[in-house]
XYZ file of C-alpha atoms in Angstrom:
452
model
C 13.026 6.295 -5.751
C 13.839 7.021 -9.363
C 11.129 6.412 -11.943
C 11.086 2.998 -13.612
C 12.493 2.991 -17.116
C 10.390 2.674 -20.203
C 10.627 -0.810 -21.601
C 13.402 -0.848 -24.188
C 14.068 -4.554 -24.480
C 10.524 -5.273 -25.646
C 9.588 -2.004 -27.284
C 10.575 -2.840 -30.899
C 8.666 -6.121 -30.679
C 5.579 -4.425 -29.286
C 5.208 -2.297 -32.407
C 4.894 -5.467 -34.476
C 2.065 -6.917 -32.397
C -1.328 -6.737 -34.035
C -4.491 -6.398 -31.982
C -2.820 -6.447 -28.565
C -4.302 -3.843 -26.252
C -2.115 -1.185 -24.694
C -3.475 -2.098 -21.266
C -2.107 -5.646 -21.433
C 1.290 -4.371 -22.566
C 1.334 -1.925 -19.663
C 0.480 -4.713 -17.216
C 3.339 -6.826 -18.552
C 5.788 -3.920 -18.336
C 4.760 -3.074 -14.755
C 5.471 -6.689 -13.829
C 8.918 -6.320 -15.405
C 9.485 -3.149 -13.389
C 8.642 -4.943 -10.163
C 11.064 -7.749 -10.945
C 13.726 -5.032 -11.302
C 12.968 -3.767 -7.804
C 10.447 -0.994 -8.422
C 7.269 -0.603 -6.396
C 3.881 -1.311 -7.932
C 2.211 2.056 -7.329
C 4.806 4.413 -8.877
C 5.423 2.077 -11.812
C 1.709 1.771 -12.498
C 1.082 5.520 -12.194
C 3.899 6.369 -14.590
C 2.986 3.849 -17.263
C -0.763 4.434 -17.102
C -0.627 8.243 -17.209
C -1.704 8.595 -20.854
C -4.460 5.964 -20.704
C -8.183 6.756 -20.502
C -9.911 6.307 -17.147
C -11.879 3.211 -18.139
C -8.763 1.423 -19.384
C -6.876 2.566 -16.298
C -9.440 0.895 -14.032
C -9.290 -2.325 -16.095
C -5.498 -2.456 -15.934
C -5.503 -1.777 -12.211
C -8.000 -4.588 -11.625
C -5.798 -6.956 -13.634
C -2.493 -6.075 -11.967
C -3.613 -5.672 -8.379
C -5.949 -8.644 -8.582
C -3.264 -10.889 -10.055
C -0.864 -9.964 -7.245
C -3.488 -10.656 -4.569
C -3.970 -14.139 -6.049
C -0.445 -14.856 -7.248
C 0.328 -17.808 -5.001
C -2.856 -19.637 -5.953
C -2.388 -18.801 -9.648
C 1.135 -20.205 -9.485
C -0.232 -23.490 -8.159
C -2.780 -23.650 -10.987
C -0.162 -22.894 -13.640
C 2.519 -25.114 -12.123
C 0.255 -28.166 -12.400
C -0.101 -27.507 -16.135
C 3.534 -26.874 -17.074
C 5.733 -29.909 -17.604
C 8.547 -29.646 -15.085
C 6.826 -26.752 -13.275
C 7.072 -22.969 -13.618
C 10.454 -22.778 -11.851
C 12.156 -23.623 -15.160
C 10.424 -20.810 -17.082
C 11.663 -17.277 -17.707
C 10.236 -15.053 -14.915
C 8.741 -12.691 -17.506
C 6.885 -15.579 -19.133
C 5.604 -16.669 -15.717
C 4.175 -13.180 -15.182
C 2.469 -13.322 -18.583
C 0.909 -16.662 -17.639
C -0.262 -15.206 -14.330
C -1.879 -12.243 -16.087
C -3.541 -14.508 -18.650
C -4.781 -16.974 -16.041
C -6.173 -14.181 -13.865
C -8.173 -12.825 -16.810
C -9.583 -16.288 -17.456
C -10.431 -17.185 -13.876
C -11.234 -13.902 -12.114
C -12.256 -11.297 -14.713
C -15.668 -12.326 -15.945
C -15.877 -9.411 -18.378
C -12.916 -10.695 -20.421
C -13.738 -13.175 -23.224
C -11.602 -16.300 -22.981
C -10.436 -16.023 -26.594
C -9.149 -12.480 -25.970
C -7.311 -13.396 -22.769
C -5.614 -16.335 -24.474
C -4.889 -14.867 -27.906
C -3.426 -11.606 -26.629
C -1.304 -13.252 -23.938
C 0.031 -15.670 -26.562
C 0.888 -12.773 -28.883
C 2.780 -10.936 -26.141
C 4.656 -14.128 -25.229
C 5.608 -14.634 -28.880
C 6.879 -11.061 -29.191
C 8.922 -11.182 -25.979
C 10.115 -14.798 -25.951
C 9.605 -16.397 -29.352
C 7.425 -19.051 -30.958
C 8.214 -21.810 -28.430
C 7.065 -19.678 -25.499
C 3.903 -18.679 -27.354
C 3.009 -22.333 -27.986
C 3.523 -23.174 -24.319
C 1.432 -20.175 -23.286
C -1.343 -21.181 -25.640
C -1.371 -24.782 -24.370
C -1.360 -23.818 -20.680
C -4.066 -21.160 -20.934
C -6.315 -23.302 -23.135
C -6.059 -26.129 -20.644
C -6.916 -23.761 -17.785
C -9.930 -22.569 -19.756
C -11.101 -26.148 -20.427
C -10.725 -27.110 -16.767
C -11.857 -23.840 -15.186
C -14.973 -25.400 -13.597
C -12.998 -28.198 -11.973
C -9.571 -26.826 -11.192
C -7.992 -29.216 -8.735
C -5.126 -27.675 -6.789
C -3.787 -30.015 -4.140
C -4.441 -28.577 -0.693
C -1.500 -29.016 1.696
C -2.161 -31.022 4.855
C -0.424 -28.445 7.023
C -2.966 -25.743 8.009
C -0.454 -22.886 7.647
C 0.573 -24.064 4.181
C -3.093 -24.393 3.228
C -3.898 -20.831 4.307
C -0.793 -19.474 2.561
C -1.898 -21.159 -0.668
C -5.577 -20.251 -0.451
C -4.966 -16.581 0.284
C -1.636 -16.113 -1.554
C 0.539 -14.911 1.334
C 4.077 -15.888 2.354
C 3.990 -18.867 4.696
C 6.252 -17.269 7.310
C 3.885 -14.310 7.637
C 0.779 -16.499 7.877
C 2.513 -18.560 10.550
C 3.255 -15.457 12.646
C -0.333 -14.269 12.460
C -1.818 -17.655 13.311
C 0.491 -17.929 16.314
C -0.513 -14.466 17.536
C -4.254 -14.410 16.837
C -5.317 -17.983 16.051
C -6.605 -19.561 12.839
C -9.969 -17.793 12.715
C -8.687 -14.242 13.207
C -5.714 -14.825 10.906
C -8.065 -16.112 8.209
C -10.175 -12.956 8.501
C -7.038 -10.836 8.141
C -5.980 -12.763 5.026
C -9.455 -12.344 3.545
C -9.318 -8.621 4.282
C -5.938 -8.298 2.575
C -7.350 -9.862 -0.597
C -10.256 -7.428 -0.888
C -10.149 -4.139 -2.779
C -8.782 -1.211 -0.795
C -11.343 1.582 -0.331
C -10.749 5.137 -1.507
C -11.328 7.536 1.406
C -11.624 11.305 0.983
C -10.503 13.739 3.686
C -12.127 17.192 3.424
C -9.742 20.138 3.506
C -10.870 23.744 3.803
C -14.475 22.537 3.659
C -16.810 20.701 6.007
C -17.500 17.020 5.550
C -21.172 17.802 4.917
C -20.375 20.357 2.227
C -17.946 18.010 0.501
C -20.508 15.217 0.583
C -23.044 17.475 -1.135
C -20.506 18.475 -3.784
C -19.509 14.886 -4.511
C -23.089 13.701 -4.789
C -23.901 16.645 -7.066
C -21.035 15.503 -9.297
C -22.547 12.022 -9.477
C -19.949 10.391 -7.225
C -21.313 7.532 -5.131
C -20.338 7.855 -1.476
C -20.759 6.025 1.817
C -19.570 6.257 5.400
C -15.902 5.607 6.115
C -14.921 3.329 9.000
C -13.678 4.863 12.273
C -13.544 8.467 11.015
C -16.802 10.455 11.119
C -15.479 13.243 8.918
C -14.048 11.046 6.155
C -16.037 9.962 3.106
C -15.726 6.695 1.220
C -15.791 7.127 -2.561
C -17.434 4.422 -4.656
C -15.201 1.997 -6.539
C -14.497 2.451 -10.223
C -14.105 6.242 -9.995
C -10.883 7.902 -11.121
C -9.803 10.924 -9.081
C -9.016 12.886 -12.237
C -12.719 12.637 -13.106
C -13.798 14.317 -9.848
C -13.878 18.161 -10.113
C -13.628 18.568 -6.340
C -10.275 16.779 -6.304
C -8.824 19.262 -8.793
C -10.381 22.112 -6.782
C -8.299 21.046 -3.791
C -11.088 20.469 -1.284
C -10.029 16.951 -0.339
C -7.134 14.526 -0.358
C -7.016 10.742 -0.101
C -6.177 9.116 3.224
C -7.146 5.867 4.910
C -8.735 6.282 8.373
C -5.790 4.424 9.917
C -3.512 7.328 8.981
C -6.086 9.959 9.972
C -6.435 8.411 13.414
C -2.688 8.569 14.040
C -2.977 12.372 13.963
C -6.217 12.350 15.960
C -4.451 10.193 18.541
C -1.484 12.619 18.571
C -3.944 15.253 19.799
C -1.450 18.092 19.373
C -2.068 21.509 20.984
C -3.307 24.287 18.708
C -0.487 26.512 17.446
C 2.222 23.855 17.776
C 5.426 23.902 15.770
C 5.615 20.405 14.317
C 8.307 18.340 12.628
C 7.065 15.455 10.477
C 10.333 13.589 10.214
C 9.416 11.006 7.517
C 6.770 13.056 5.809
C 6.229 12.016 2.180
C 3.710 11.491 0.676
C 2.331 13.936 3.229
C -1.100 12.767 4.377
C -0.330 13.058 8.088
C 1.329 16.456 7.559
C -1.883 17.747 5.964
C -3.837 16.503 8.974
C -1.359 18.068 11.398
C -1.662 21.404 9.573
C -5.261 21.747 10.785
C -3.989 22.593 14.296
C -0.304 23.381 13.856
C 1.163 26.842 13.465
C 3.748 25.377 11.083
C 4.709 21.891 9.918
C 8.215 21.129 8.699
C 7.986 18.149 6.340
C 11.246 16.241 6.210
C 11.980 13.257 3.987
C 15.116 11.784 2.457
C 13.518 11.392 -1.007
C 13.484 14.544 -3.130
C 11.153 12.867 -5.650
C 8.582 11.980 -2.990
C 8.809 15.497 -1.573
C 8.008 16.900 -5.005
C 4.768 14.905 -4.992
C 4.052 16.243 -1.511
C 4.697 19.767 -2.726
C 2.245 19.373 -5.609
C -0.478 18.319 -3.158
C 0.341 21.281 -0.905
C -0.203 23.554 -3.900
C -3.433 21.805 -4.891
C -4.826 22.144 -1.364
C -3.583 25.725 -1.023
C -1.714 25.191 2.261
C 0.777 27.928 3.136
C 2.314 26.756 6.422
C 3.887 23.454 5.378
C 7.574 23.479 4.491
C 9.095 20.423 2.753
C 12.823 19.843 3.057
C 15.242 16.994 2.380
C 16.673 15.271 5.447
C 17.592 11.835 6.726
C 15.610 10.844 9.811
C 18.732 9.226 11.251
C 20.697 12.484 11.058
C 18.256 15.406 11.059
C 19.654 18.908 11.371
C 16.719 20.585 13.095
C 16.203 22.549 16.287
C 13.865 21.144 18.973
C 10.164 21.750 18.359
C 6.860 21.246 20.195
C 5.855 18.037 18.420
C 7.819 15.459 16.424
C 6.045 12.820 14.365
C 8.255 9.848 13.502
C 6.138 7.919 11.000
C 8.981 5.496 10.448
C 9.721 3.184 7.506
C 8.359 -0.290 8.259
C 7.417 -3.620 6.712
C 3.912 -2.285 5.991
C 2.139 -5.510 6.936
C -0.953 -3.474 7.834
C -1.342 -2.240 4.259
C -1.037 -5.430 2.182
C -4.561 -4.851 0.872
C -3.491 -1.514 -0.556
C -0.040 -2.685 -1.690
C -0.420 -6.306 -2.859
C 3.113 -6.380 -4.271
C 4.565 -5.889 -0.778
C 3.718 -9.396 0.404
C 5.961 -10.851 -2.322
C 8.889 -8.544 -1.490
C 8.919 -9.089 2.253
C 11.418 -11.406 3.919
C 11.459 -12.399 7.559
C 14.885 -10.768 7.830
C 13.251 -7.412 6.986
C 11.848 -7.309 10.522
C 15.346 -7.102 12.009
C 16.521 -4.593 9.393
C 13.507 -2.322 9.872
C 13.629 -2.567 13.661
C 17.217 -1.322 13.673
C 16.370 1.594 11.358
C 13.333 2.504 13.467
C 15.421 2.472 16.631
C 17.884 4.924 15.066
C 15.151 7.292 13.885
C 13.293 7.127 17.210
C 16.452 8.035 19.097
C 17.115 11.064 16.891
C 13.462 12.131 16.915
C 13.462 12.145 20.715
C 16.372 14.596 20.778
C 14.314 17.077 18.748
C 11.390 17.334 21.194
C 11.272 20.281 23.580
C 10.781 19.558 27.271
C 7.028 19.216 27.758
C 6.569 18.428 24.087
C 5.230 15.355 22.303
C 6.922 12.561 20.368
C 4.564 10.539 18.176
C 5.878 7.237 16.869
C 3.830 5.436 14.235
C 3.988 2.586 11.736
C 1.650 0.858 9.300
C 2.922 -2.513 10.542
C 1.139 -5.197 12.547
C 4.349 -6.698 13.915
C 5.219 -6.262 17.621
C 8.970 -5.931 16.901
C 8.206 -2.688 15.044
C 5.525 -1.459 17.432
C 5.108 -1.976 21.186
C 8.431 -3.774 21.611
C 10.191 -0.814 20.010
C 8.461 1.655 22.349
C 8.900 -0.384 25.545
C 12.607 -0.688 24.802
C 12.833 3.073 24.167
C 11.002 3.977 27.393
C 13.258 1.709 29.424
C 16.306 3.626 28.160
C 14.649 7.067 28.237
C 12.900 7.674 31.587
C 12.405 11.319 30.606
C 9.623 10.198 28.255
C 6.332 8.622 29.265
C 3.404 7.125 27.414
C 0.414 9.457 27.573
C -3.039 8.712 26.179
C -4.826 11.510 24.290
C -7.797 13.455 25.598
C -11.151 11.738 25.908
C -12.900 11.293 22.563
C -9.821 12.016 20.428
C -10.133 8.570 18.843
C -12.700 5.752 19.077
C -12.114 3.863 22.354
C -11.779 0.506 20.576
C -8.601 1.745 18.890
C -6.756 2.244 22.206
C -4.823 -0.798 23.429
C -2.736 -0.359 26.574
C -2.349 3.347 25.818
C -1.204 2.704 22.254
C -3.209 3.303 19.102
C -3.742 -0.041 17.382
C -5.873 -0.553 14.271
C -6.351 -4.023 12.803
C -7.670 -4.418 9.234
C -9.798 -7.508 9.901
C -11.681 -6.042 12.868
C -11.907 -2.312 12.092
C -12.252 -2.063 8.315
C -9.237 0.197 7.772
C -5.531 -0.275 7.104
C -3.463 -1.552 9.990
C -1.526 0.990 12.016
C 0.151 1.562 15.370
C 1.116 4.715 17.250
C 2.569 5.720 20.612
C 2.119 9.191 22.128
C 5.098 10.055 24.308
C 5.481 13.148 26.498
C 8.971 14.502 27.230
C 8.919 15.293 30.948
C 12.502 16.413 31.523
C-alpha cells in the first residue's frame, strides 16, 4: 500500500492556527487518510514519525480510543446536532468525535483545551459556521457529561452494537454463534488496549527479561506463550535499547502459537507465502534451514527486510510474489497465512470494524480458496501445509479447510506433537484462539500433511 499523502488541502490553513497542538492536527489528518481508504497503522506511523514519544502516546490514545468508541460517540453527538450528523461534512464529524472523546474519555485533557482547539481546527478547515456548531455541540456535551442520555435500543443486538461500537451485522453473528454473554465478553475485549508482547530472538527469555528490567521497562507474563514477555503500557519501542539491539521483535501470542502449532521439522525449507510484515517468518527461522518470504507488496517487504537486518537473520529471503500465482518449486513446508477479515484483531486494529462489510466474507473466502489451492501444489509429498488466519469467522477457517480436504484426499489434518501448544488451543485438531477467553488476538490454523 502506498504511503498516505501529506495533507495539502488543509496545510495552508494549519499554519494560521494559533495554539493548536501538532498532535491534534495529526489526529485529524489521520482521520482524513482513513476516509480516503488508508489503514490506521501506516498512516499513524508516517505522520507521527517526527513527534516526541510522550506526544506520540497521547495521539495514539486519542485516535485508537476514539475509533473503539466511535459508534457510541456518534450517538452522543447526533442527539446534539440539529438534523443529525448525517448532514455534516465527514471531516467535521471526525473533528467532533475527536473533541468529544477528549471530553468524555481522556481525563487528563482540560475541557477548555479540548473545546477551544477542536473549534479552531474546525474553523480553519470548514469556516466560521462549522466552528460555531462545533463550539455549541462540545460545550453542550461538557455541560451534560454527568448525565448523558443516549437512548438504548430495545433490540438486544442493536443495544450491544451501540454500547460497544461494533457493526450490528458482526455483533449479530457472534451472538448467534456464542450467545449474549460470550459475545459481550468478546466486545469488551475488543475495546480494551492491545498489549505489546516481546519475542526474544538470539537471546533467552530470561536474559531478555533481565535486560528489560535493567532498562527500567515494566514487564509481566504474556498469555499462552511462556517465552514471550508483556511490555508495560505507555512505553515507546524507540525508547528501549534492547529493541534497537535486535534481541526481540513484537508479536502477539496468537501469531506465535501458529508457528508452534505448525511444529515444523528442524532443517526444513519453508515458504511463507503471504509473509509481510514477517513475524511468523522470524518464528519459523528458529528451526528452518531457510525461509523464503513471499508477499505481493514491495513496500511491506521492505519493512520486513529492515526487521531482518535489525535482528541479524541471514537465512530469510524476501521476494515479491502473488500467492494466487506463485512461481516457486515445491518445498518441505508452506505457510499460507492468508488475507482475511481480521475479526480476531479488532482490538489491535480498531479502524477495521468500520471498514468491514458482510460481503467481505464472500470476497475473502474466494481469495483464500485460490491461495490455498496454489499453496498445496508447492508442498512436497510428506511435507506440511499450514493454513492460518486472524479471523474468527467459520467461512474463512474450518469451512475453508473442510472444503479443501474433501477435494484433496492427498492431504490430511494432523495435530502437532504433544506439548507443542497449550491443549486448550486445540479444537477438533485445529488451532483456535479466542480473544475473550485466552487473552490474545484471535487466530485459526490447520496443519495439513501431504500424503501422496
